[in-house]
XYZ file of C-alpha atoms in Angstrom:
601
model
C -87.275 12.351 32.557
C -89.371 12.114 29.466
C -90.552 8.662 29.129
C -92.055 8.157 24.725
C -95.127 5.433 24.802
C -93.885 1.918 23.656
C -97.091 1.883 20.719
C -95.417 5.378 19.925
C -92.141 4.606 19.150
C -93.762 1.840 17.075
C -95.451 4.474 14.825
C -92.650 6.525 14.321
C -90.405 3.531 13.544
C -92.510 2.438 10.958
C -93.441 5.364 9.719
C -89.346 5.938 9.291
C -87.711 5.504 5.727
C -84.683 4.003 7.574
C -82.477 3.991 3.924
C -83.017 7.961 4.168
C -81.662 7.966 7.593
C -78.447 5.467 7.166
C -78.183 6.870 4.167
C -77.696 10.301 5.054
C -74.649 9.285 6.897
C -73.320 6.305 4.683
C -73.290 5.906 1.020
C -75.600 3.267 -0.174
C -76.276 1.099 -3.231
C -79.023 -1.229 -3.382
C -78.337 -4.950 -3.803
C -81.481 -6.743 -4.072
C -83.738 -6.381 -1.096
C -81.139 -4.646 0.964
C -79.122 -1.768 0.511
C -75.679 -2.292 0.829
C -72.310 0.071 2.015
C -68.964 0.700 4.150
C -69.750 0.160 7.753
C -69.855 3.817 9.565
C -68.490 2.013 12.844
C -65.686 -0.042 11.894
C -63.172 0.391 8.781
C -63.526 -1.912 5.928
C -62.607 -2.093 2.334
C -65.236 -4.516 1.228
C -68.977 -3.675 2.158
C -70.386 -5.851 5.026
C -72.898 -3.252 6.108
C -76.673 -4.221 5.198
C -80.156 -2.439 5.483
C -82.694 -3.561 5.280
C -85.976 -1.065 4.388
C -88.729 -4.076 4.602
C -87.762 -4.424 8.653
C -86.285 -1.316 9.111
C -83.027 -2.697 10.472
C -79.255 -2.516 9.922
C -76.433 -4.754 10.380
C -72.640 -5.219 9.727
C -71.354 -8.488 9.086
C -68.091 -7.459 10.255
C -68.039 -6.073 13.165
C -71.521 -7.103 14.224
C -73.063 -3.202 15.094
C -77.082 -3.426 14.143
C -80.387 -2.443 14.643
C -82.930 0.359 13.917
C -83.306 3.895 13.007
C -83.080 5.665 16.869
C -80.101 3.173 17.480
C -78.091 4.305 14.487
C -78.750 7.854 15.232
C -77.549 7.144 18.924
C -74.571 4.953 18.176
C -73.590 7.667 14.908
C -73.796 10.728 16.403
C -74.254 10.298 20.133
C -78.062 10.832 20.669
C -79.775 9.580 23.622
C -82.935 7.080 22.947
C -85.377 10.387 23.042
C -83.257 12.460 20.999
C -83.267 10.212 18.678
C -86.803 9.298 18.972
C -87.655 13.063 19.028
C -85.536 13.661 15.809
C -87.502 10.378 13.594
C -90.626 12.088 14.571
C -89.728 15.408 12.819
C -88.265 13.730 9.903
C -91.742 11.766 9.998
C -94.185 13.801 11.095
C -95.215 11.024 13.492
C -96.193 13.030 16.981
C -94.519 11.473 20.177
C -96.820 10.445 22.780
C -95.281 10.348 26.561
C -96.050 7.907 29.517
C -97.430 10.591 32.106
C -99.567 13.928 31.258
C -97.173 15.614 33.441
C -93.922 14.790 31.734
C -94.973 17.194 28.399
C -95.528 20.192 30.877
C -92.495 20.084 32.149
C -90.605 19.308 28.957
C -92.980 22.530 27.768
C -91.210 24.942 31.094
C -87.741 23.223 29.869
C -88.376 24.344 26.784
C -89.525 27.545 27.690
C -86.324 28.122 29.277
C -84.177 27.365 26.974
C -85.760 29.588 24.884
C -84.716 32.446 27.446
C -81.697 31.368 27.114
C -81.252 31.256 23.996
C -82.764 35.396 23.897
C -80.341 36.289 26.827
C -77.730 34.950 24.681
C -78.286 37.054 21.568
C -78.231 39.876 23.831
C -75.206 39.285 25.425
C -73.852 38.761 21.288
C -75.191 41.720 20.600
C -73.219 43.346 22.873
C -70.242 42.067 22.427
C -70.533 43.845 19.482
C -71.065 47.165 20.405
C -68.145 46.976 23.206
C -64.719 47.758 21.733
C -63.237 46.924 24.811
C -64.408 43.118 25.228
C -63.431 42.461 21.537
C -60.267 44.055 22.047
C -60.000 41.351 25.211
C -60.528 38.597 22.635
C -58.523 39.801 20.313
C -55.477 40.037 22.800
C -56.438 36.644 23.616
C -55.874 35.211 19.844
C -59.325 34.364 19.404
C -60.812 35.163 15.794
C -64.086 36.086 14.472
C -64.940 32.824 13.724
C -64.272 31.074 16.752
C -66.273 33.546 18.404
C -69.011 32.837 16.327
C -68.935 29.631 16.528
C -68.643 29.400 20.086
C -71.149 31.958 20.611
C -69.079 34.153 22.601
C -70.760 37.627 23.857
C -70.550 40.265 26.705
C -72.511 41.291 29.373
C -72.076 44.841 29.981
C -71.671 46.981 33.357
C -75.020 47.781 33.885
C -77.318 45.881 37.174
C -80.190 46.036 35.287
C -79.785 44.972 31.134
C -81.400 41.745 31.320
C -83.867 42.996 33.963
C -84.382 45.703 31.688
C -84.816 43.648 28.157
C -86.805 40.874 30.014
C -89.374 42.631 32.099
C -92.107 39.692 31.297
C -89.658 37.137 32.354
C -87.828 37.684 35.923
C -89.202 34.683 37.673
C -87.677 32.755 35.011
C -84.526 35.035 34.795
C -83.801 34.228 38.952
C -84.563 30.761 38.356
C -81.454 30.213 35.685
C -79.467 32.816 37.731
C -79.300 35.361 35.494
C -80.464 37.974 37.895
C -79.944 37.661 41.335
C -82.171 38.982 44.793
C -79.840 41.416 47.043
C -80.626 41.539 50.838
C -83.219 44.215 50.688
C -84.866 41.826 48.071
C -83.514 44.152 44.897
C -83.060 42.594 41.644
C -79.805 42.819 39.795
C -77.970 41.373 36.806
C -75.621 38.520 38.368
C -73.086 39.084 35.146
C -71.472 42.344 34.431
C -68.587 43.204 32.432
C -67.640 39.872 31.814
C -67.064 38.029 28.238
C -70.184 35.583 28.080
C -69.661 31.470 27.273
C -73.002 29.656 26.532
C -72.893 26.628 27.924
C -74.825 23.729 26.113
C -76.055 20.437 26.769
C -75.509 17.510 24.529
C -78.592 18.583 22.234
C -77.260 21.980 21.764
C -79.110 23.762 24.370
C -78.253 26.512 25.718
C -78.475 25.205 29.432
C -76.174 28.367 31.435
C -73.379 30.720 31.303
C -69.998 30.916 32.009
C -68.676 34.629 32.410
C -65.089 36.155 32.552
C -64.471 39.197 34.461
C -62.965 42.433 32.533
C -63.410 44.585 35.336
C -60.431 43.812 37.680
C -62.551 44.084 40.546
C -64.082 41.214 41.137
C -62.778 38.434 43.769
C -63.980 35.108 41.132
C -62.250 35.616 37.405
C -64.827 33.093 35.785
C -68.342 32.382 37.455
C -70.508 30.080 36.523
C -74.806 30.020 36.089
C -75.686 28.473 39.837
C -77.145 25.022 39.745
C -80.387 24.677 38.418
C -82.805 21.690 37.214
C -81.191 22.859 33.282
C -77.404 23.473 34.937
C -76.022 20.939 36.386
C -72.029 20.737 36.013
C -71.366 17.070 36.782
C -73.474 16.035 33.669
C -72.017 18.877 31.336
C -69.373 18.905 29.237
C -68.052 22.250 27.648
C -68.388 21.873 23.835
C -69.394 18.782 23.631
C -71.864 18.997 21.158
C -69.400 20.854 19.154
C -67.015 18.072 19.873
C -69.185 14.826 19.748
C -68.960 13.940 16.339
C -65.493 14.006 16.231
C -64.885 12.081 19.502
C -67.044 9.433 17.557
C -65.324 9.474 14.932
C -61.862 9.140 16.209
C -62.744 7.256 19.316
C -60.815 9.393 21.270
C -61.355 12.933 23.684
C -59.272 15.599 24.796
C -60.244 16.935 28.235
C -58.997 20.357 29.315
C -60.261 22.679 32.744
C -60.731 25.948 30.521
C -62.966 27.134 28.539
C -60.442 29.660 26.211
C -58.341 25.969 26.610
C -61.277 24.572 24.637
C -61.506 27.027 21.747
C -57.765 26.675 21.310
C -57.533 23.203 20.820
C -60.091 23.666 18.406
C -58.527 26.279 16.211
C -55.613 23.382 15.825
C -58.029 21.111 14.795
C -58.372 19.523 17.813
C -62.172 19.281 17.072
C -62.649 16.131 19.910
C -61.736 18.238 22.704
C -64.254 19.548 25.189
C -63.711 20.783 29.221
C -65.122 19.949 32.875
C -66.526 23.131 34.700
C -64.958 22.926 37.719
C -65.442 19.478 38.803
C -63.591 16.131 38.402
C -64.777 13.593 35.707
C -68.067 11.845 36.971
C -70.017 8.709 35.735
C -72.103 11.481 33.833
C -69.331 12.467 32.071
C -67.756 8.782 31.698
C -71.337 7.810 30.187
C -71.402 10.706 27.688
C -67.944 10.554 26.398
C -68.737 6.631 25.669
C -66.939 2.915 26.442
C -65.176 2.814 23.719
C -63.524 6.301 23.903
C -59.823 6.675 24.955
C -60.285 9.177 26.824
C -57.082 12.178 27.529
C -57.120 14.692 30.306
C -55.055 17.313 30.421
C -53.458 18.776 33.381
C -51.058 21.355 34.428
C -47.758 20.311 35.546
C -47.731 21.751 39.151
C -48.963 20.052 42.010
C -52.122 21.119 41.993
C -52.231 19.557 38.330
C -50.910 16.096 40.357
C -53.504 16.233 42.924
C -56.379 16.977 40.535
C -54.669 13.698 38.829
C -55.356 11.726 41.733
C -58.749 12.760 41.906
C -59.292 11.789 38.813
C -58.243 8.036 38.891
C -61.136 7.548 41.383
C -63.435 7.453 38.266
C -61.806 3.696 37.304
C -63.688 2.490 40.216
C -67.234 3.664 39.043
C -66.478 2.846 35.378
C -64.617 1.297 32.693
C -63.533 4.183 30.776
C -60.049 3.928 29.305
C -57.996 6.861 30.950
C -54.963 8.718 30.561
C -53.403 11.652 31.919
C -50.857 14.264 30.164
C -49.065 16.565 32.024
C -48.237 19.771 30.113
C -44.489 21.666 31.303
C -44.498 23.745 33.816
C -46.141 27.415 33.911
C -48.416 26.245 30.723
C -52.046 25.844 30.349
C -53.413 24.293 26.993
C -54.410 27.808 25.659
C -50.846 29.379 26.048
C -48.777 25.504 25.166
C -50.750 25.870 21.491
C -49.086 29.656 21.334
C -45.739 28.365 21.247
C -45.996 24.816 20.319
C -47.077 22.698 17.450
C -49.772 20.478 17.506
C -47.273 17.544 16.405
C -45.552 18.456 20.138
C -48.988 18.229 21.610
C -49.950 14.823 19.327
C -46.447 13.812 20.967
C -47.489 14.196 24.711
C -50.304 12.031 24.058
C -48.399 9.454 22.725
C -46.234 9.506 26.572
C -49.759 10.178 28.933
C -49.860 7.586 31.796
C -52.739 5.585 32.460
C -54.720 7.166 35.666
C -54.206 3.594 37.841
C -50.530 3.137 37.432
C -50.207 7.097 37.781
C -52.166 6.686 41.292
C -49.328 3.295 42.113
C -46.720 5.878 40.923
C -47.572 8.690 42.752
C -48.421 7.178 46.186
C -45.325 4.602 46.377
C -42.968 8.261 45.544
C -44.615 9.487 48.094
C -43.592 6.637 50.928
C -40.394 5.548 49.540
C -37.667 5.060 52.149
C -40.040 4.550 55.087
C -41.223 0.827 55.573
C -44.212 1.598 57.990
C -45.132 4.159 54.772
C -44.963 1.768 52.347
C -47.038 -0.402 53.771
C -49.586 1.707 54.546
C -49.635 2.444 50.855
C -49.946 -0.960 49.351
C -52.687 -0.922 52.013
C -54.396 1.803 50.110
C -53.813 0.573 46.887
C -55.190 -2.547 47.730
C -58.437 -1.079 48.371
C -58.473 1.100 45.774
C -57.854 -1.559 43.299
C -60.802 -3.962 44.601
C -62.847 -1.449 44.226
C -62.377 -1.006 40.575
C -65.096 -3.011 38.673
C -63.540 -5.051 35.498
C -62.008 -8.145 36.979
C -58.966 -7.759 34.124
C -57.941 -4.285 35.143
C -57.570 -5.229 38.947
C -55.710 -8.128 37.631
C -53.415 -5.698 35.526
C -53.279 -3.345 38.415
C -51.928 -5.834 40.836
C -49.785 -6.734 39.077
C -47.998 -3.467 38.343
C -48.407 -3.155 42.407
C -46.125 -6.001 42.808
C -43.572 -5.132 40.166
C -43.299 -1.915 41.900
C -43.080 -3.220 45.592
C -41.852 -6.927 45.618
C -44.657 -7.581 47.767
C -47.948 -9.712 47.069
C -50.575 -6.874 47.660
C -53.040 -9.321 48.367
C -51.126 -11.879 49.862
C -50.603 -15.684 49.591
C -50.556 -15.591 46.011
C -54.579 -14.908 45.563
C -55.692 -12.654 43.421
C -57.467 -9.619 43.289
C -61.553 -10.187 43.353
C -64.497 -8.142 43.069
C -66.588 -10.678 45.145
C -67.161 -8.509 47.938
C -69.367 -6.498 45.183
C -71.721 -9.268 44.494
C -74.733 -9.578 46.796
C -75.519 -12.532 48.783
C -77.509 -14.597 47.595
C -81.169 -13.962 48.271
C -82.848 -15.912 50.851
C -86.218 -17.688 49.832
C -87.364 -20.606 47.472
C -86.052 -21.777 43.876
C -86.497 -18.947 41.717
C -88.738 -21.589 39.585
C -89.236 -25.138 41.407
C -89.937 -23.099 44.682
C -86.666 -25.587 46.460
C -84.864 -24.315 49.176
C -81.686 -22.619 48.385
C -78.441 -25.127 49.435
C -80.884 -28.539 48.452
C -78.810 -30.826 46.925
C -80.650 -31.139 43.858
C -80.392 -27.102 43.376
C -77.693 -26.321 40.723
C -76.607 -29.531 39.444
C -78.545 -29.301 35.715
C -76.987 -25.584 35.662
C -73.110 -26.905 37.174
C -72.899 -29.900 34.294
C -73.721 -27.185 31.494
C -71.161 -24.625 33.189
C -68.247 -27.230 32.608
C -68.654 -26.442 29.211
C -66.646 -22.953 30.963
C -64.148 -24.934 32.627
C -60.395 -24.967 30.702
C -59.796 -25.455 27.926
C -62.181 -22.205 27.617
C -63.865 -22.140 24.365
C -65.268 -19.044 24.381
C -67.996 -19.489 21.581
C -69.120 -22.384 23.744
C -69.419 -20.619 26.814
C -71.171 -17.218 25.616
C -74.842 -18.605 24.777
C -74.328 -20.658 28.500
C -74.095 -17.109 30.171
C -76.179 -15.255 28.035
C -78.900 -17.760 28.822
C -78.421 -17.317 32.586
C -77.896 -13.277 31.870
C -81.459 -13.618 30.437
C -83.205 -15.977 32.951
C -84.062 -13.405 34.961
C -84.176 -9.766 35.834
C -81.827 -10.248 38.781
C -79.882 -12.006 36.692
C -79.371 -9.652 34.301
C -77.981 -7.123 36.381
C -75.768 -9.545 38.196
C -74.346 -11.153 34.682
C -74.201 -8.238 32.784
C -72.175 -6.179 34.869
C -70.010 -8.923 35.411
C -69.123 -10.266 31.864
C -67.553 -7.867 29.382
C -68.349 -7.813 25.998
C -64.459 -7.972 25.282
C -64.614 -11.476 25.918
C -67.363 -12.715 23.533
C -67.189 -13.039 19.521
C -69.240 -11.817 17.211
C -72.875 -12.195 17.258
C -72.985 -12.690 20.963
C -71.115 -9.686 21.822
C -73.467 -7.807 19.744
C -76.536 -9.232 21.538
C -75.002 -8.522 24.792
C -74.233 -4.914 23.853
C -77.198 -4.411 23.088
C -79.406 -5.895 25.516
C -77.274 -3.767 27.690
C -78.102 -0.483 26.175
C -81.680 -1.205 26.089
C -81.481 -2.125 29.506
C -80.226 1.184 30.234
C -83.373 2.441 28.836
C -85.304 0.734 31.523
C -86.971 -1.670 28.993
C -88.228 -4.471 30.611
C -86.335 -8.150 30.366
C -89.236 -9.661 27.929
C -89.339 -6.805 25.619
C -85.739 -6.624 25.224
C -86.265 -10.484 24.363
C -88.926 -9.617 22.311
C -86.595 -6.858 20.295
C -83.671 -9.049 19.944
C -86.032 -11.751 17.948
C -87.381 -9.062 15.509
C -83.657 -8.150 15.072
C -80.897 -9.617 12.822
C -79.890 -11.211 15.390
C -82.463 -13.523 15.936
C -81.308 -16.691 14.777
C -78.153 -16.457 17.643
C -80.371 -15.465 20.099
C -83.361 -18.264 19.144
C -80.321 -20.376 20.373
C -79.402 -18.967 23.100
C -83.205 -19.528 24.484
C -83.043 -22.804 23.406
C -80.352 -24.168 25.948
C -81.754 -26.570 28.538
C -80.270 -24.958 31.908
C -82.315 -26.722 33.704
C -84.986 -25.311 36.345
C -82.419 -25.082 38.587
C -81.986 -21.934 42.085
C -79.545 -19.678 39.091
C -79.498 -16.732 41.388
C -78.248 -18.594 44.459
C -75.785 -19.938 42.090
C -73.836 -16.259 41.553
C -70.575 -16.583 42.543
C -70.293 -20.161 41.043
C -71.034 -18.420 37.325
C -68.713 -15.007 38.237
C -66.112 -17.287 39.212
C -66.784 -18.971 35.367
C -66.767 -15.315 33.836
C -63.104 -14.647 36.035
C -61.682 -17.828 34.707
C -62.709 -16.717 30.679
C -61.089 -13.594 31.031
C -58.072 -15.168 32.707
C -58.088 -17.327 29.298
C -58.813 -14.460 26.699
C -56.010 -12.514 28.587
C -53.348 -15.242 28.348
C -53.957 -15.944 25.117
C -53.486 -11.944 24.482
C -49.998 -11.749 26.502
C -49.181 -15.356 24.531
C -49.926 -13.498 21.003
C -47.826 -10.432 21.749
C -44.780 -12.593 23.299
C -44.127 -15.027 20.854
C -45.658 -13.535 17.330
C -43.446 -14.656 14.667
C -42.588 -11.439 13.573
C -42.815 -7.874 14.253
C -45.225 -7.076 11.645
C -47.937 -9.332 13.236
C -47.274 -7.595 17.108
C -46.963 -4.105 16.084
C -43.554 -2.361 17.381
C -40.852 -4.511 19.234
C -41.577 -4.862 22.901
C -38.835 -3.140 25.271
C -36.915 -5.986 27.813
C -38.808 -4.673 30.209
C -42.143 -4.788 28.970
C -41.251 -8.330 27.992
C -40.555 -8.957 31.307
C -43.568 -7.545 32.905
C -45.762 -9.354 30.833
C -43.852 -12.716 30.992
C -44.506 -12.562 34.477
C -48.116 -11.766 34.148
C -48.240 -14.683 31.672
C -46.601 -17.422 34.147
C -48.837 -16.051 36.846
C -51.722 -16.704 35.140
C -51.026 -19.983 33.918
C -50.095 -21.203 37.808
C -53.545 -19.633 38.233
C -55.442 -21.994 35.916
C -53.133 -24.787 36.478
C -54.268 -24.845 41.089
């Protein structure tokens, strides 16, 4: 993984007219100092979004989103950190200087691939034009000129050796993308022939493999895919989706299909957010790409091996926190033949009815064991593992709950509730993290306890968020420990902000003190200047762990009764959106009263 020079990125960023940049994607008018506009990330009618040229720094009053040039880029139009960084230093002319001498070589051979790639693909579109047939296959298929071009679309004709032929310099590299392939006596062949040719790209718009459909009847695999390869690797690719990013951004949502002519479909209805796995389930990969704050739709067939692909798809909420929802398309139709004969209104409607994965999974196992008690049981058994395995302490709550409306039984029994503890490590043996006491002494914790009441109900949550964020940042262990733990759902504005982002840098790998160190330069300085300031005491924090979860549990028990207290008794529709149904009243008194005998033991 390319790894840019910390005193490089510093060049580029200040080297970086970061009013060009924003501005290229927001309109701008200056207002003394600052510049001035509609936040990109949040709607508004008044402007709250600032930047600043002098520190070369955004930031939205409203919703809180900030910070430089490479972050825009990434939070705007999906960029990872080098993209972005890579991008600034064209627009600059700044060079980028990496960690190791080795890392530029190989980001020379990637390169050097993906030009090959990007050759072999104007062959195979050069091709497709000479081949009546293969257009005539797209053209039965609906798909017109400019979907093909914009796809890339091409054809790889019936010949073993075209590519071998074109790219004599180049085989090594040709069997090392699998676009020729070695036969037992060691000959060398073109691995696609007569199929119509998909590019597949990567985030950036590389061209990273193929996909190819057969035209010739003969062979045993329809679509076949480029082989794994250190550019190829299906669990981290998404079909189209940097066709489709900027609309998934935009409208915080994603369509995922299984085909690739399911893709270009959904596009041609203006569909523009969809994009399509290759083959394999969802993966963290994908979960990371597609983003947090993405509702996120896949699309099935109605059949059972459409249910059972289901299933293997709600096994994602217990690697990640992606919101997920499956649809279910009638019988005998894929998306690519349901857009023939429907409207995208009928589609837009299907949506509006997809189940969420978990209580799909509650669904769909309970149906499966109903009638049979020693069944049932060994169901709720199931569930019960599956849900403490998922990592956000409200959804388990949620979960369970829906488990026991379902089943009349307590999943977890005696009235406790679900917990994640069993994910937490023990804590570590060894001294006081910073007085050098043994972990358990009596005088370990107590500073760090009295501050935590300040958790304790009534929960004031703009009390308690600098208390955690000051433990999140004591440490490196604590960071991971906190920050995985306490979701940004929870805190207000500026401390969600600062947590968000100390989490993305994190992600980045930057060390604790120069994410510090960033956060200070930032707008958000002043919030986090107090945050540092709080007296916590040199206390053993890390052996404290499941004393602060247990804090972070009992603030989102708070934040979620107020939530179900809001929706139950607003004043009047208007403020709670559409009615609630008598049952979903029900449900959620029940959630409500269990949560307040919760807080109440």
């Amino acid at each position: 993984m390319r790894k840019i020079r910390q005193d490089s990125i510093e060049r580029v960023l200040n080297a970086v007219d970061i009013v060009e940049i924003v501005g290229g994607h927001v309109h701008l008018r200056k207002a003394g100092g600052s510049h001035i506009g509609l936040c990109p990330f949040h709607s508004e009618k008044t402007p709250s979004f600032h930047v600043t040229p002098d520190k070369g720094l955004y930031y939205c009053f409203g919703c809180g989103a900030g910070g430089n040039a490479s972050k825009f880029l990434m939070e705007k139009l999906g960029m990872t950190f080098v993209e972005a960084m890579e991008l600034l230093s064209q627009k600059t002319g700044v060079a980028l200087e990496y960690e190791s001498g080795t890392e530029p070589r190989e980001d020379s051979r990637r390169e050097n691939l993906l030009t090959l790639n990007r050759r072999v693909l104007l062959s195979f579109r050069n091709q497709l034009g000479k081949n009546a047939r293969a257009r005539q296959y797209l053209e039965s298929r609906l798909i017109p000129g400019q979907l093909i071009d914009e796809f890339g679309l091409g054809y790889a004709d019936g010949r073993e050796y075209s590519l071998l032929e074109l790219f004599e310099e180049n085989h090594d590299d040709l069997l090392e993308l699998g676009l020729i392939a070695s036969g037992e006596d060691k000959r060398l062949y073109d691995r696609f022939r007569q199929r119509v040719m998909f590019p597949i790209w990567d985030a950036a718009g590389g061209v990273v493999g193929f996909a190819g459909r057969d035209l010739s009847g003969k062979s045993p695999a329809k679509y076949m895919n480029s082989p794994e390869s250190g550019l190829f690797e299906k669990k981290k690719l998404l079909y189209a989706y940097h066709i489709a990013k900027a609309s998934i951004r935009k409208k915080r949502r994603a369509i995922v299909v299984e085909g690739y002519f399911d893709v270009i479909r959904a596009h041609q209805q203006g569909l523009t957010e969809t994009v399509a796995v290759m083959g394999t389930s969802l993966s963290t990969y994908h979960a990371r790409l597609l983003g947090q704050q993405t509702d996120v739709y896949v699309v099935f067939d109605g059949d059972e091996a459409g249910l059972r692909a289901a299933l293997r798809t709600s096994e994602l909420l217990t690697q990640s926190d992606l919101a997920l929802r499956v649809v279910f398309l009638p019988d005998g139709h894929d998306p690519d033949t349901y857009f023939q004969r429907h409207r995208v209104e009928q589609f837009e409607e299907l949506l509006s009815q997809a189940r969420d994965v978990g209580e799909f999974r509650i669904d769909r196992l309970l149906e499966s064991s109903s009638g049979d008690v020693t069944q049932l049981s060994q169901a709720v058994r199931e569930l019960r593992e599956f849900i403490n395995r998922i990592p956000d302490s409200i959804r388990r709550q949620a979960y369970a709950n829906y488990l026991r409306e379902r089943t009349q039984i307590d999943p977890f029994g005696s009235g406790q509730s679900p917990s994640g503890r069993s994910r937490m490590r023990p804590p570590r043996s060894g001294g006081n993290l910073s007085t050098g006491q043994p972990l358990g002494s009596e005088a370990s914790g107590s500073f760090l306890r009295e501050s935590l009441r300040k958790v304790k109900k009534p929960v004031d949550k703009n009390d308690a968020a600098p208390y955690l964020l000051k433990v999140m940042f004591s440490s490196e262990e604590m960071f991971e420990e906190i920050s995985s733990a306490l979701g940004s759902d929870i805190l207000s504005a500026p401390y969600s902000t600062i947590k968000d982002q100390a989490t993305s840098w994190h992600l980045e790998r930057l060390p604790l003190e120069q994410i510090i160190e960033r956060l200070m330069d930032s707008p958000l300085a002043a919030p986090m200047a107090h945050i540092l300031s709080l007296d916590i005491g040199k206390e053993d924090i890390l052996g404290m762990t499941p004393d602060i979860i247990e804090k972070i549990e009992s603030l989102y028990m708070h934040h979620r009764h107020e939530n179900l207290k809001q929706q139950l008794f607003a004043p009047s529709p208007s403020e709670s959106g559409a009615p609630l149904s008598e049952d979903e009243r029900r449900r959620m008194l029940q959630e409500l009263l269990e949560i307040q005998r919760e807080l109440t033991s």
